[in-house]
């Protein structure tokens, strides 16, 4: 699992094999330049507090319970019902359907009854059934978007997906 991988990387770092000939290396991503705008100029006080780490993450990533996790969507229903670390008033789902993929569907259904739910799936789904507002996104064939290729070929790539058909 994750900790085995971390142990392997730690061992390679200890013996000096990181980025050495014959040792372990990983490809870096595409070196994008800075954004042409400053996101801080378009944030409200809540977003700025979250960015400044004054407001804890709702999924509690980085706490003693989940110190190494990147995201813990599976904990969000429980956190909402317990009010830990706080209660949400709105939940927006993009490219996810937690009621379909969750282990405890009833817990998610109960938690989503407490919040204003916005779902952006281009397809009708279980989470959309609980949504107060459905704002369907385009499918991947209809939208213009970046399509990053994760570095595995030895050099970074940046791709752009262009619409194959006009949105309906």
PDB file of C-alpha atoms in Angstrom, residues 48-144:
ATOM      1  CA  UNK A  48      -9.187  33.604   1.788  1.00  0.00           C
ATOM      2  CA  UNK A  49      -9.467  32.075   5.280  1.00  0.00           C
ATOM      3  CA  UNK A  50      -9.397  28.582   3.785  1.00  0.00           C
ATOM      4  CA  UNK A  51      -6.388  29.471   1.649  1.00  0.00           C
ATOM      5  CA  UNK A  52      -4.575  30.904   4.665  1.00  0.00           C
ATOM      6  CA  UNK A  53      -5.264  27.649   6.567  1.00  0.00           C
ATOM      7  CA  UNK A  54      -7.288  29.532   9.183  1.00  0.00           C
ATOM      8  CA  UNK A  55     -10.271  27.326   8.394  1.00  0.00           C
ATOM      9  CA  UNK A  56      -9.720  23.553   8.674  1.00  0.00           C
ATOM     10  CA  UNK A  57     -10.467  21.371   5.679  1.00  0.00           C
ATOM     11  CA  UNK A  58     -13.887  19.805   5.899  1.00  0.00           C
ATOM     12  CA  UNK A  59     -12.581  16.325   5.033  1.00  0.00           C
ATOM     13  CA  UNK A  60     -10.012  16.697   7.871  1.00  0.00           C
ATOM     14  CA  UNK A  61      -7.045  15.870   5.625  1.00  0.00           C
ATOM     15  CA  UNK A  62      -3.786  16.601   7.397  1.00  0.00           C
ATOM     16  CA  UNK A  63      -5.184  15.908  10.871  1.00  0.00           C
ATOM     17  CA  UNK A  64      -3.959  13.133  13.160  1.00  0.00           C
ATOM     18  CA  UNK A  65      -6.633  10.847  11.676  1.00  0.00           C
ATOM     19  CA  UNK A  66      -5.561  11.392   8.041  1.00  0.00           C
ATOM     20  CA  UNK A  67      -2.002  12.802   8.086  1.00  0.00           C
ATOM     21  CA  UNK A  68      -0.913  11.520   4.665  1.00  0.00           C
ATOM     22  CA  UNK A  69      -4.184  11.676   2.709  1.00  0.00           C
ATOM     23  CA  UNK A  70      -4.750  14.008  -0.215  1.00  0.00           C
ATOM     24  CA  UNK A  71      -8.562  13.898  -0.134  1.00  0.00           C
ATOM     25  CA  UNK A  72     -11.105  12.028   1.997  1.00  0.00           C
ATOM     26  CA  UNK A  73     -14.485  12.419   0.283  1.00  0.00           C
ATOM     27  CA  UNK A  74     -15.645   9.193   1.943  1.00  0.00           C
ATOM     28  CA  UNK A  75     -15.488  10.971   5.332  1.00  0.00           C
ATOM     29  CA  UNK A  76     -17.551  13.986   4.310  1.00  0.00           C
ATOM     30  CA  UNK A  77     -21.023  12.564   5.037  1.00  0.00           C
ATOM     31  CA  UNK A  78     -19.962  11.488   8.532  1.00  0.00           C
ATOM     32  CA  UNK A  79     -18.309  14.871   9.141  1.00  0.00           C
ATOM     33  CA  UNK A  80     -21.476  16.695   8.082  1.00  0.00           C
ATOM     34  CA  UNK A  81     -23.718  14.631  10.355  1.00  0.00           C
ATOM     35  CA  UNK A  82     -21.335  15.057  13.320  1.00  0.00           C
ATOM     36  CA  UNK A  83     -20.587  18.722  12.589  1.00  0.00           C
ATOM     37  CA  UNK A  84     -16.884  17.877  12.705  1.00  0.00           C
ATOM     38  CA  UNK A  85     -15.062  20.210  12.108  1.00  0.00           C
ATOM     39  CA  UNK A  86     -18.175  22.280  11.194  1.00  0.00           C
ATOM     40  CA  UNK A  87     -21.448  21.959   9.248  1.00  0.00           C
ATOM     41  CA  UNK A  88     -21.704  22.854   5.586  1.00  0.00           C
ATOM     42  CA  UNK A  89     -24.663  24.749   4.195  1.00  0.00           C
ATOM     43  CA  UNK A  90     -23.855  24.027   0.529  1.00  0.00           C
ATOM     44  CA  UNK A  91     -22.165  21.132  -1.259  1.00  0.00           C
ATOM     45  CA  UNK A  92     -21.169  21.203  -4.932  1.00  0.00           C
ATOM     46  CA  UNK A  93     -20.193  18.009  -6.720  1.00  0.00           C
ATOM     47  CA  UNK A  94     -18.074  18.088  -9.869  1.00  0.00           C
ATOM     48  CA  UNK A  95     -17.102  14.888 -11.686  1.00  0.00           C
ATOM     49  CA  UNK A  96     -18.210  12.718  -8.772  1.00  0.00           C
ATOM     50  CA  UNK A  97     -21.274  10.773  -7.692  1.00  0.00           C
ATOM     51  CA  UNK A  98     -20.747   9.944  -4.009  1.00  0.00           C
ATOM     52  CA  UNK A  99     -24.139   8.337  -3.463  1.00  0.00           C
ATOM     53  CA  UNK A 100     -23.297   5.808  -6.196  1.00  0.00           C
ATOM     54  CA  UNK A 101     -19.728   5.154  -5.073  1.00  0.00           C
ATOM     55  CA  UNK A 102     -20.052   5.459  -1.281  1.00  0.00           C
ATOM     56  CA  UNK A 103     -19.922   2.513   1.072  1.00  0.00           C
ATOM     57  CA  UNK A 104     -22.642   3.910   3.332  1.00  0.00           C
ATOM     58  CA  UNK A 105     -25.300   5.242   0.963  1.00  0.00           C
ATOM     59  CA  UNK A 106     -27.851   5.927   3.721  1.00  0.00           C
ATOM     60  CA  UNK A 107     -25.337   8.123   5.569  1.00  0.00           C
ATOM     61  CA  UNK A 108     -24.749  10.185   2.414  1.00  0.00           C
ATOM     62  CA  UNK A 109     -28.480  10.507   1.756  1.00  0.00           C
ATOM     63  CA  UNK A 110     -29.053  11.747   5.307  1.00  0.00           C
ATOM     64  CA  UNK A 111     -26.117  14.190   5.142  1.00  0.00           C
ATOM     65  CA  UNK A 112     -27.203  15.641   1.798  1.00  0.00           C
ATOM     66  CA  UNK A 113     -30.666  16.390   3.175  1.00  0.00           C
ATOM     67  CA  UNK A 114     -29.011  18.949   5.491  1.00  0.00           C
ATOM     68  CA  UNK A 115     -27.315  21.004   2.764  1.00  0.00           C
ATOM     69  CA  UNK A 116     -28.085  22.812  -0.474  1.00  0.00           C
ATOM     70  CA  UNK A 117     -26.727  20.414  -3.108  1.00  0.00           C
ATOM     71  CA  UNK A 118     -25.426  21.489  -6.518  1.00  0.00           C
ATOM     72  CA  UNK A 119     -24.601  18.712  -8.989  1.00  0.00           C
ATOM     73  CA  UNK A 120     -22.743  19.335 -12.260  1.00  0.00           C
ATOM     74  CA  UNK A 121     -22.769  15.883 -13.823  1.00  0.00           C
ATOM     75  CA  UNK A 122     -23.655  15.774 -17.534  1.00  0.00           C
ATOM     76  CA  UNK A 123     -25.578  12.564 -16.823  1.00  0.00           C
ATOM     77  CA  UNK A 124     -28.507  11.862 -14.498  1.00  0.00           C
ATOM     78  CA  UNK A 125     -27.206  10.081 -11.430  1.00  0.00           C
ATOM     79  CA  UNK A 126     -27.920   9.179  -7.835  1.00  0.00           C
ATOM     80  CA  UNK A 127     -26.408  12.365  -6.393  1.00  0.00           C
ATOM     81  CA  UNK A 128     -28.350  14.485  -8.900  1.00  0.00           C
ATOM     82  CA  UNK A 129     -31.553  12.991  -7.482  1.00  0.00           C
ATOM     83  CA  UNK A 130     -30.724  14.743  -4.171  1.00  0.00           C
ATOM     84  CA  UNK A 131     -29.595  17.972  -5.814  1.00  0.00           C
ATOM     85  CA  UNK A 132     -31.411  21.224  -5.229  1.00  0.00           C
ATOM     86  CA  UNK A 133     -29.776  22.585  -8.362  1.00  0.00           C
ATOM     87  CA  UNK A 134     -28.464  20.617 -11.353  1.00  0.00           C
ATOM     88  CA  UNK A 135     -26.079  22.515 -13.624  1.00  0.00           C
ATOM     89  CA  UNK A 136     -25.065  19.916 -16.211  1.00  0.00           C
ATOM     90  CA  UNK A 137     -21.517  20.133 -17.491  1.00  0.00           C
ATOM     91  CA  UNK A 138     -20.579  19.258 -21.044  1.00  0.00           C
ATOM     92  CA  UNK A 139     -19.329  15.762 -21.764  1.00  0.00           C
ATOM     93  CA  UNK A 140     -15.645  15.359 -22.595  1.00  0.00           C
ATOM     94  CA  UNK A 141     -16.545  15.312 -26.306  1.00  0.00           C
ATOM     95  CA  UNK A 142     -18.213  18.742 -26.032  1.00  0.00           C
ATOM     96  CA  UNK A 143     -15.808  20.763 -23.919  1.00  0.00           C
ATOM     97  CA  UNK A 144     -12.507  22.551 -24.366  1.00  0.00           C
TER      98      UNK A 144
END
